[in-house]
XYZ file of C-alpha atoms in Angstrom:
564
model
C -40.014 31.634 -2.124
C -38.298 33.902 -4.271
C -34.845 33.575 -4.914
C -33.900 36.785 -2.913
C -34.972 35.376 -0.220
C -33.715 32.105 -0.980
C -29.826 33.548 -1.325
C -30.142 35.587 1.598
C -30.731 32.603 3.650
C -27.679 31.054 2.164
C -25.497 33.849 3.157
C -26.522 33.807 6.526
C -26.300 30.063 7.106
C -22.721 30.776 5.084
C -21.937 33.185 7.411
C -22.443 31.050 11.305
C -20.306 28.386 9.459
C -16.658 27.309 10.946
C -14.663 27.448 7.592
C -14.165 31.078 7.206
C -11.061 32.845 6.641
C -9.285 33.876 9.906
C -11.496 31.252 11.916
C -10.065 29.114 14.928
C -10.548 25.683 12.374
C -9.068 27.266 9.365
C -6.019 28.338 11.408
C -5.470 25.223 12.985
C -6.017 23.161 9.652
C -3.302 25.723 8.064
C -0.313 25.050 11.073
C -1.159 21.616 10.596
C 0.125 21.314 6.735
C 2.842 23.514 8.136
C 3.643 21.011 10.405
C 3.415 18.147 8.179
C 5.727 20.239 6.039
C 8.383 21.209 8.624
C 8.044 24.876 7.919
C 9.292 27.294 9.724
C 8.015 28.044 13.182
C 8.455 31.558 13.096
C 10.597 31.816 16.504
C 14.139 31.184 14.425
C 17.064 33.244 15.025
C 19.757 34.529 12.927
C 23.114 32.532 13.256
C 21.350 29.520 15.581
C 19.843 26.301 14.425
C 16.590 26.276 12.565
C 16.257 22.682 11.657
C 12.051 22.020 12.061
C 11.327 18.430 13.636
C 8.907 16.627 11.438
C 7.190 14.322 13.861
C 3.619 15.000 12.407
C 5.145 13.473 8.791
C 6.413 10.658 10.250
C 3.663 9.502 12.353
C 1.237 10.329 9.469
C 3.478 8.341 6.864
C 3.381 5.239 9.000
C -0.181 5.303 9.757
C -1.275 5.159 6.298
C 0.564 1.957 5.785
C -0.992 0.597 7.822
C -4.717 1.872 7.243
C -4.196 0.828 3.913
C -3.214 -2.606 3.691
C -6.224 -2.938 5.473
C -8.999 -1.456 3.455
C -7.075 -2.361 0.341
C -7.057 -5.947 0.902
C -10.224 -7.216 2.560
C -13.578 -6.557 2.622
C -14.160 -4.190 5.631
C -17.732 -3.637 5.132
C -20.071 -6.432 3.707
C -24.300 -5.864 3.623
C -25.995 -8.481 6.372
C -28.761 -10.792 4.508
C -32.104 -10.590 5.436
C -32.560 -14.280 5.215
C -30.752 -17.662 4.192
C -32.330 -16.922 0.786
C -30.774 -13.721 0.420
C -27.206 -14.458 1.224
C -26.055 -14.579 -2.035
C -27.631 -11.501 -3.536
C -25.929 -9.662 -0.509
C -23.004 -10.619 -1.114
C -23.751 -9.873 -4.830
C -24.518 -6.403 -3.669
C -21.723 -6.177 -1.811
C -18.811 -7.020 -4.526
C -20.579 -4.619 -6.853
C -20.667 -1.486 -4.191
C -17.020 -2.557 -4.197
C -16.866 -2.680 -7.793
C -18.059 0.426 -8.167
C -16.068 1.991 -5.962
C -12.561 0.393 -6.513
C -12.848 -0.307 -10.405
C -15.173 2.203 -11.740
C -13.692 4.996 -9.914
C -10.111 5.661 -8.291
C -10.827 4.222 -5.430
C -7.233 4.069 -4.019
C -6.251 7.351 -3.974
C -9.933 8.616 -3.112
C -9.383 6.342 0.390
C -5.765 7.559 0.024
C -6.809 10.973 -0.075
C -9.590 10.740 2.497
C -7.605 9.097 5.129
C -4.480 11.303 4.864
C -7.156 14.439 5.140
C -8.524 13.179 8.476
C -5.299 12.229 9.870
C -4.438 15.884 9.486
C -7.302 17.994 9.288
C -9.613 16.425 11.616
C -12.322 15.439 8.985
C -11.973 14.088 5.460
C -15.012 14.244 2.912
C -15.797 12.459 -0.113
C -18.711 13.407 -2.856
C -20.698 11.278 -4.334
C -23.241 11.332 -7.359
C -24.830 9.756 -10.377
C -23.208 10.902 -14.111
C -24.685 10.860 -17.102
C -22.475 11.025 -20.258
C -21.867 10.473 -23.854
C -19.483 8.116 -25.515
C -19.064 8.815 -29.469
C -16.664 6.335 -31.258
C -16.470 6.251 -35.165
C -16.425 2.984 -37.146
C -15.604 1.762 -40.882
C -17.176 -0.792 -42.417
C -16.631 -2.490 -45.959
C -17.691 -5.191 -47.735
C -20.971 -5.690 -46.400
C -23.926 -6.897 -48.245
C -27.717 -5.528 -48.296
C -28.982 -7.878 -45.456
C -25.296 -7.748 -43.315
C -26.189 -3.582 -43.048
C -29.151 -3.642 -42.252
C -28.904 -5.793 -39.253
C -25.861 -4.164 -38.390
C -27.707 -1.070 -38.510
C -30.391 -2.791 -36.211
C -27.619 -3.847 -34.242
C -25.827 -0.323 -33.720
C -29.467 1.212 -33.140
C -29.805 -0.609 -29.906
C -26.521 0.448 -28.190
C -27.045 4.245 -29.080
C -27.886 6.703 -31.468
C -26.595 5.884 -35.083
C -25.078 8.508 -37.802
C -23.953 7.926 -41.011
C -21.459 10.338 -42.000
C -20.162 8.319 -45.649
C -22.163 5.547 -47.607
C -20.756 3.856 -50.926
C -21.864 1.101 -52.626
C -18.878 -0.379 -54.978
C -18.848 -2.069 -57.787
C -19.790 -5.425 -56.818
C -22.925 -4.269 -54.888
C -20.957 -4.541 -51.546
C -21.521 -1.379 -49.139
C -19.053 0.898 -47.256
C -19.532 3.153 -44.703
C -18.387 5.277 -42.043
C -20.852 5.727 -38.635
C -20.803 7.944 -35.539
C -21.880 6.461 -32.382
C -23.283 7.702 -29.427
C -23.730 5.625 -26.770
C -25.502 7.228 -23.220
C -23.481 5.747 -20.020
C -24.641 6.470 -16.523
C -22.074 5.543 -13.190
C -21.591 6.248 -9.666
C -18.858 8.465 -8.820
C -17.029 9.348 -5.421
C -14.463 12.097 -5.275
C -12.909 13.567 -2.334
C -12.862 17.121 -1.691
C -9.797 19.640 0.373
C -11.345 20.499 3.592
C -11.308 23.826 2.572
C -13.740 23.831 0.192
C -16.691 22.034 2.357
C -18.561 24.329 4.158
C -20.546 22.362 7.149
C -23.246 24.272 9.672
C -21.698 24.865 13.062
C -23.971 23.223 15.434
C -23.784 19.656 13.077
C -23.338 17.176 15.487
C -22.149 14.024 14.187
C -21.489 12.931 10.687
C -21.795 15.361 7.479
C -25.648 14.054 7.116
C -26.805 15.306 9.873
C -25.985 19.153 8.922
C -28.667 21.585 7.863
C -26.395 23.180 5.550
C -23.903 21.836 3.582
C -21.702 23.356 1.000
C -19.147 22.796 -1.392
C -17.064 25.501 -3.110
C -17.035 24.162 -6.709
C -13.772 25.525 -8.968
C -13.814 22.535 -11.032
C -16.576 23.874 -13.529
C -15.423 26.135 -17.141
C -18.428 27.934 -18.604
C -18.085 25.686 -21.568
C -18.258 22.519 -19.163
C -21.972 24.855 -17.788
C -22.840 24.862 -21.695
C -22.354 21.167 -22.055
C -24.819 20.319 -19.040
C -27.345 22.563 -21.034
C -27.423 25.517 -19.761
C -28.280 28.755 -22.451
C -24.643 30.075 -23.988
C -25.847 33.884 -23.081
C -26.684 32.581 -19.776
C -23.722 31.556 -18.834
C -22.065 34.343 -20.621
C -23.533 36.346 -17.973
C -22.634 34.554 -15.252
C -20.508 35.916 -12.216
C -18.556 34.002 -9.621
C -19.682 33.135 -6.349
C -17.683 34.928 -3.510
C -17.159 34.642 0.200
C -14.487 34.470 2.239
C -12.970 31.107 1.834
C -9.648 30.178 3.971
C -7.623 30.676 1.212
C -4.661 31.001 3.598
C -5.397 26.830 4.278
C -5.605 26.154 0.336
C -1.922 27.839 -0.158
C -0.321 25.797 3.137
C -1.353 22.400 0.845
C 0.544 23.401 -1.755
C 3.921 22.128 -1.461
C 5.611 23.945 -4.597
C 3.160 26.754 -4.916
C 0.676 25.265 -7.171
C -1.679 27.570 -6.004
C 0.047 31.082 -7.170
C -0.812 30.791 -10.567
C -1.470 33.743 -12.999
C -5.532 34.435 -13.197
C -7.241 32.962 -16.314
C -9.062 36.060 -16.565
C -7.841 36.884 -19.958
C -8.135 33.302 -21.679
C -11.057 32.165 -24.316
C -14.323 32.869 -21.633
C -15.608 29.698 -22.254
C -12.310 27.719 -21.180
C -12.835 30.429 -18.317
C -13.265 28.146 -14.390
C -15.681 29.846 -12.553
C -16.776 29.374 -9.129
C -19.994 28.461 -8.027
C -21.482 27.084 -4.398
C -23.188 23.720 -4.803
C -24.835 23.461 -0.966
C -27.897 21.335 0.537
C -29.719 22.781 2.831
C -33.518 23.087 4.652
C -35.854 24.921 2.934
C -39.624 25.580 3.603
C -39.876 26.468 -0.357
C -44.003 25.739 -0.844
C -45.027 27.365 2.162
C -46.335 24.364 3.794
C -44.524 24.577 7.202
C -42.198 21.924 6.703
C -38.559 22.566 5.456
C -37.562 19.911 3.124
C -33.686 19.528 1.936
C -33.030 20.957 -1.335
C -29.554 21.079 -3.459
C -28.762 24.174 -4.838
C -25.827 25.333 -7.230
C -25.478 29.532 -7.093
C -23.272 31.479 -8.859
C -22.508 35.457 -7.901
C -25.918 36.577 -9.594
C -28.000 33.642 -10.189
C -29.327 30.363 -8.904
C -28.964 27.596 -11.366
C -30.413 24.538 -9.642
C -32.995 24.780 -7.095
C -33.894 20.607 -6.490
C -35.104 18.880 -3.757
C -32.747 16.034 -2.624
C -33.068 12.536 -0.962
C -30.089 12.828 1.071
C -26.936 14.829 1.445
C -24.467 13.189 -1.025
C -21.620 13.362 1.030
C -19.574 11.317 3.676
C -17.243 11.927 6.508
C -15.139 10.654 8.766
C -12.687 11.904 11.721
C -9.888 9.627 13.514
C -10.646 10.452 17.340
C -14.766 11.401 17.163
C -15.336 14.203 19.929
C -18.907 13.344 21.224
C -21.661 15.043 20.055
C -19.226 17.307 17.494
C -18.787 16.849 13.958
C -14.995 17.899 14.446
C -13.007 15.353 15.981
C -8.960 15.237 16.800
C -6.501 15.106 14.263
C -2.563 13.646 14.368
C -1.796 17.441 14.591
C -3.955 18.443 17.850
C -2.039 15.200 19.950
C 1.126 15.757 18.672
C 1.472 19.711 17.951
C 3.535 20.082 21.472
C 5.844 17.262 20.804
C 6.573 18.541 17.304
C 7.540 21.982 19.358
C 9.327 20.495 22.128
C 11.516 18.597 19.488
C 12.546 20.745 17.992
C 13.598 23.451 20.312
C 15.466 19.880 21.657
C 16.983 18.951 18.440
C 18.218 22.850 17.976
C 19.632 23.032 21.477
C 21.697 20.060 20.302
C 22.851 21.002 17.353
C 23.600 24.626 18.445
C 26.010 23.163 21.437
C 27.505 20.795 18.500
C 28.074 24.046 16.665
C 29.295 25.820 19.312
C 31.838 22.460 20.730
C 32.701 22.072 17.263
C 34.193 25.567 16.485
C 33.577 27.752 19.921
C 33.310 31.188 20.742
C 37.078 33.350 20.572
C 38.223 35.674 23.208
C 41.074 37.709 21.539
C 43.225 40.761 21.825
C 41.625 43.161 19.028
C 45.373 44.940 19.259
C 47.329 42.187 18.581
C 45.451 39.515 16.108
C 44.299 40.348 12.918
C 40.386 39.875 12.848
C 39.908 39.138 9.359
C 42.177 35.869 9.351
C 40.425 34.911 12.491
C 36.765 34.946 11.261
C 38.299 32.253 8.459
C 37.440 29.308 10.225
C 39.322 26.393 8.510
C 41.306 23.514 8.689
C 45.251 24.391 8.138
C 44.602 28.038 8.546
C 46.880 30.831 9.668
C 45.838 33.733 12.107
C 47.997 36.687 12.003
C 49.139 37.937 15.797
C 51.083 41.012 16.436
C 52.993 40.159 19.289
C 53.301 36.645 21.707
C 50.683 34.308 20.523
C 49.993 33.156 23.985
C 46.845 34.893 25.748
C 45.955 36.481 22.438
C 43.148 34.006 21.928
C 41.254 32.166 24.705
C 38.542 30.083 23.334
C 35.475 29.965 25.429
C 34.361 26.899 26.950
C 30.898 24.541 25.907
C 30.345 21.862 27.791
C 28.590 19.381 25.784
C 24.857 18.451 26.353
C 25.245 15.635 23.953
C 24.814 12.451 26.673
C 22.021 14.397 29.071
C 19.762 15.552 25.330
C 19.239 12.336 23.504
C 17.789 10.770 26.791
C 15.223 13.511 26.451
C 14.557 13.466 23.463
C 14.079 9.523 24.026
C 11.460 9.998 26.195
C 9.627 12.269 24.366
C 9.698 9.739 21.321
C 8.416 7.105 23.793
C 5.099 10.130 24.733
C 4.715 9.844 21.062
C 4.313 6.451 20.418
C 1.883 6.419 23.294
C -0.049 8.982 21.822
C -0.222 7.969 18.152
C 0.395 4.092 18.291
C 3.296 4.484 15.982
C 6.457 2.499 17.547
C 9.608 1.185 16.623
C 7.584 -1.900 17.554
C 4.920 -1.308 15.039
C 6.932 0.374 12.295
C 10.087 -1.819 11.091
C 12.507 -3.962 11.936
C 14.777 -2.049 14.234
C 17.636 -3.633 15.115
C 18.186 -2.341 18.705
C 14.334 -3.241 19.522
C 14.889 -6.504 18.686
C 17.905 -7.096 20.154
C 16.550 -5.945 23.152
C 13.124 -7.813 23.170
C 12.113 -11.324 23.832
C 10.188 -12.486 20.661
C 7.178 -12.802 23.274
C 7.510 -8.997 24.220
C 8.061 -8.253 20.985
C 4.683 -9.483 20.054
C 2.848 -8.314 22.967
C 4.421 -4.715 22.659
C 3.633 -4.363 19.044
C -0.060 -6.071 19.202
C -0.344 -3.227 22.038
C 0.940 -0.632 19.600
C -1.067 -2.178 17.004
C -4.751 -1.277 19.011
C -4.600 2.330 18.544
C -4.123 2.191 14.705
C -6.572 -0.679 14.951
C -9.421 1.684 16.455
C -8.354 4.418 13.721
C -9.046 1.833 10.958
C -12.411 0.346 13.420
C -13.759 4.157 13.260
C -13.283 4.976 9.754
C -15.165 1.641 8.888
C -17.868 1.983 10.805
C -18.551 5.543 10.243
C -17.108 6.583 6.946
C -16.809 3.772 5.010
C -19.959 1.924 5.408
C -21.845 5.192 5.512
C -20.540 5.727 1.695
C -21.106 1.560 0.667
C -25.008 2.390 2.021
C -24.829 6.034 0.053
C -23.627 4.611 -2.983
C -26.200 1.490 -2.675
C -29.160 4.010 -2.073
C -27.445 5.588 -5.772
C -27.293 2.885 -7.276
C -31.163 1.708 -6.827
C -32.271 5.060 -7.661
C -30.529 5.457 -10.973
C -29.180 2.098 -12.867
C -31.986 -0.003 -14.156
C -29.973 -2.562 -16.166
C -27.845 -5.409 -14.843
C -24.247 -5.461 -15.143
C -21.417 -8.405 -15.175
C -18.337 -7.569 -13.192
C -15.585 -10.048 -11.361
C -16.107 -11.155 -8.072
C -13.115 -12.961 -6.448
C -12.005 -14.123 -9.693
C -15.492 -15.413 -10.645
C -17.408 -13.407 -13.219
C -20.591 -12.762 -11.365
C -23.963 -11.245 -13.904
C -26.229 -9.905 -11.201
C -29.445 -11.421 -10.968
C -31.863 -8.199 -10.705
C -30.137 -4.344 -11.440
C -29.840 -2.005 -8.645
C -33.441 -0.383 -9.315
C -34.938 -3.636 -7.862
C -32.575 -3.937 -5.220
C -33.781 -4.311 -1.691
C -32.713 -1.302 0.717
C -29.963 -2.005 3.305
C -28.839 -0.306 6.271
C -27.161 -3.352 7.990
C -23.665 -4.004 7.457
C -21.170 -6.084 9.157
C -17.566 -4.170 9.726
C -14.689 -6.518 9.150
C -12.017 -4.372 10.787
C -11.797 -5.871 14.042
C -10.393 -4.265 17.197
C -8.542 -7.308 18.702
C -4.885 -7.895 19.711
C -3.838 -10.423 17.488
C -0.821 -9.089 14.669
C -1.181 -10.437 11.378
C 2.040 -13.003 12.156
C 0.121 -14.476 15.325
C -3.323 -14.533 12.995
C -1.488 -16.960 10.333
C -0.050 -18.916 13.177
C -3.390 -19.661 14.550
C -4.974 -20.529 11.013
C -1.933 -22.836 10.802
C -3.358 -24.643 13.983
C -6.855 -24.539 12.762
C -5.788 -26.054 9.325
C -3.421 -28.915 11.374
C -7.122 -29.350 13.333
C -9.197 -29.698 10.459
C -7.064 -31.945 9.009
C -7.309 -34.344 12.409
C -10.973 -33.833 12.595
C -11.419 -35.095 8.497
C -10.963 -38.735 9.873
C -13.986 -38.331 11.479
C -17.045 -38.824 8.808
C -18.830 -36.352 7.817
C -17.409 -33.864 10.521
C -15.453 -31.666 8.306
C -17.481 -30.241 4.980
C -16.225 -29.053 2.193
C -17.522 -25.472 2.920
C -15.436 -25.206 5.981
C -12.172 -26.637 3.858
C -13.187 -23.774 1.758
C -14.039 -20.754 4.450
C -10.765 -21.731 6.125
C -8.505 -21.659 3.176
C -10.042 -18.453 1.855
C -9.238 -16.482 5.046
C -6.144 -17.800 4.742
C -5.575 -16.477 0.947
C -7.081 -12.988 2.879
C -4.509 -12.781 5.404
C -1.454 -13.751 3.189
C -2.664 -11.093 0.802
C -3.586 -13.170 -2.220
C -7.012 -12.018 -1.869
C -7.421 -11.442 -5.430
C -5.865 -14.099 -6.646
């Protein structure tokens, strides 16, 4: 297939896509950072309130709380054994997936970052792949005899490649030197990616994988990071960018200071130059045999530089509320973009009749009072009147909407917390809920709260965050062929085989559960477990050690000592 062809099919795939400037997604991502600002609504008027309600922040902000005390302090996915015998190498598996992930990569603020984009966007992707790189330290040495360099040179020669760059031998026959060493490292990495730049086929139904064309618009990339990866210097030289029409009105609404609106680079050092390229997977029938096989491409404006076939579609997805048979689900914005509106027209009737109580409307005799001293609207002032103050200013009359608003605006909070699960319940300590509220309300009310953040975080595991723990397991058997030692609840663990000889897993067990138990009434009922365990002990034999130990570990779990 030549490679005419081969970008003409990537412009029309490009083209039915749903990201596109001025598309119905792009729009609706863009009001919903707008939202999550408070920005303006564009219905303001001149002289009247324009305060902007910022229910979408809120409900957002104490979400991810939430979300992330729970997949920052257990284990929500773990690999299922295939047998008793392989119990411990799962688990083995397991902690290093995690490893990777949490320790060899931001892992924090890539969840952070993933979770926050689905909350308000409707999907969040993250990236994964294997890197290759170099690590080139410089060391001294002195004093070292005949024998004592040459095994050290042995020794350096099997970490990496070994330079000398200065050899002496002093006066006593001792030996100095100075070395360069490169060392080759290869590691999994995830990254996340904005919305905006992922380009996923229209008629994908379900997660990321199952598109037949998947793109990402790269601007990460100089042309000196192009000649690094070993690609001719004229070659890139020549290079142009990619172009299509990306919603670049959705990458300025991110930007909360205008880190977008910089000045263009055009004019710096061309190889510190970023250019943009389109790294996509897609289905191509390259060999002519009938049968489209995937195949990861990176194009820039007038060249392809990578034309691969690929295992898989290195990215993952998720979406908070799934809409059947759609890879777009609902976001916090689509269930709460009305309340946000009714708000704040609510909140700026308010304030407008405070306003307007406050310091009302004049009726006045424009013969009489002087207008000036009038418009000066403060405390101790003087108006100037021409003739018998009284009748020469009627105020008009506001009655005040104060007591018949905030009910309303009550209510509407209460559709909220219905909607999104976030409550005064579920949120804090609020002094007027609790007064209110038997303890046993209390509980039940926020436990109820509680379920629809609980299916958020029950969603996201199963879907997005095992689908990456099985992506980056499939990576990790493909590429790293040497065993590694890493810490695995506070026990140094060397693994027993490296990843190459691992055995594939698609079975995982999701330990985000959906129930209505709050963390309070969960340590209360391990409390009574532990009070009938110790009862049971007096009984021989009943009680093993191993359950002693399961018991007390969930208990570490839930009082977050996890890693202690």
């Amino acid at each position: 297939m030549l490679d005419t062809e081969i970008r003409a099919i990537v412009a029309s795939r490009l083209s039915a896509a749903l990201t596109k400037q001025g598309s119905e997604l792009a729009d609706d991502r863009e009001k919903a950072m707008d939202f999550y600002y408070g920005r303006p609504l564009g219905n303001e008027q001149p002289g009247r309130a324009q305060v902007v309600s910022k229910d979408l922040m809120d409900t957002v902000e104490w979400i991810m709380p939430s979300l992330m005390r729970i997949f920052c302090t257990m284990e929500a996915v773990q690999f299922d054994p295939v047998g008793p015998e392989d119990e411990q190498l799962a688990k083995e598996e397991t902690g290093y997936v995690r490893h990777v992930l949490w320790k060899k990569n931001p892992g924090f603020m890539t969840l952070y970052e993933w979770i926050k984009t689905f909350l308000l966007q409707k999907v969040g992707y993250v990236k994964y792949w294997w890197e290759d790189s170099e690590k080139v330290s410089f060391r001294r040495y002195s004093g070292l005899s005949d024998e004592q360099l040459t095994l050290l040179m042995q020794d350096l020669e099997q970490n990496g490649k070994v330079e000398v760059l200065e050899q002496e031998q002093e006066e006593d026959g001792s030996w100095s030197c100075k070395i360069k060493l490169t060392t080759e490292y290869g590691c999994a990495r995830v990254d996340g990616a904005p919305p905006e730049e992922v380009i996923v086929s229209a008629d994908c139904k379900g997660d990321i994988k199952r598109a037949k064309f998947v793109g990402h618009l790269r601007t990460d990339l100089t042309r000196s990071d192009l000649i690094e990866m070993g690609y001719d210097k004229k070659r890139v030289k020549n290079l142009t960018e990619y172009t299509w029409d990306q919603a670049l009105a959705e990458k300025l609404a991110r930007d909360s200071v205008q880190e977008s609106t910089r000045e263009s680079d055009k004019d710096a050092d061309w190889s510190s130059e970023t250019i943009r390229l389109l790294e996509c997977y897609t289905y191509l029938d390259e060999d002519d045999d009938g049968i489209a096989e995937l195949r990861c491409l990176l194009l820039a404006g007038n060249e392809i530089l990578e034309d691969e076939e690929a295992e898989e579609i290195q990215w993952s997805s998720a979406t908070p509320i799934p809409v059947p048979f759609r890879h777009f689900g609902l976001s916090m914005y689509d269930i709460m973009e009305d309340l946000q509106r009714i708000h704040t027209a609510l909140k700026r009737g308010l304030l407008d009749n405070i306003y307007f109580t406050n310091a009302p409307r004049q009726v006045y005799d424009k013969n009489t009072v002087d207008v000036a001293s009038l418009q000066i609207n403060r405390p101790g002032g003087h108006v100037a009147n021409d003739g018998p103050p009284a009748g020469a200013i009627v105020p008009l009359a506001h009655q005040p909407i104060v007591g018949d608003v905030l009910p309303v605006i009550d209510y509407f909070d209460r559709v909220r917390d219905k909607r999104t699960g976030s409550t005064a319940m579920q949120t804090g300590a609020d002094s007027d809920v609790l007064a209110s509220t038997t303890k046993g309300a209390y509980m039940d009310a926020r436990a109820a709260a509680n379920q629809r953040i609980e299916a958020i975080a029950r969603i996201f595991a199963e879907t997005g965050l095992a689908d990456l723990y099985k992506s980056l397991h499939r990576l990790l058997m493909r590429n790293q062929d040497w065993p590694e030692r890493f810490r695995l609840r506070n026990t140094w663990v060397v693994q027993k085989l490296p990843p190459t000889e691992w055995a594939e897993r698609e079975h995982l067990t999701v330990a985000v559960g959906l129930g209505n138990a709050g963390a309070q009434e969960i340590r209360s009922n391990l409390g009574l477990m532990a009070q009938a365990q110790e009862k049971a002990a007096a009984v021989p034999g009943l009680i093993q050690p191993q359950n002693v130990f399961a018991l007390f570990r969930r208990m570490q779990t839930e009082l977050g000592f996890e890693n202690e």
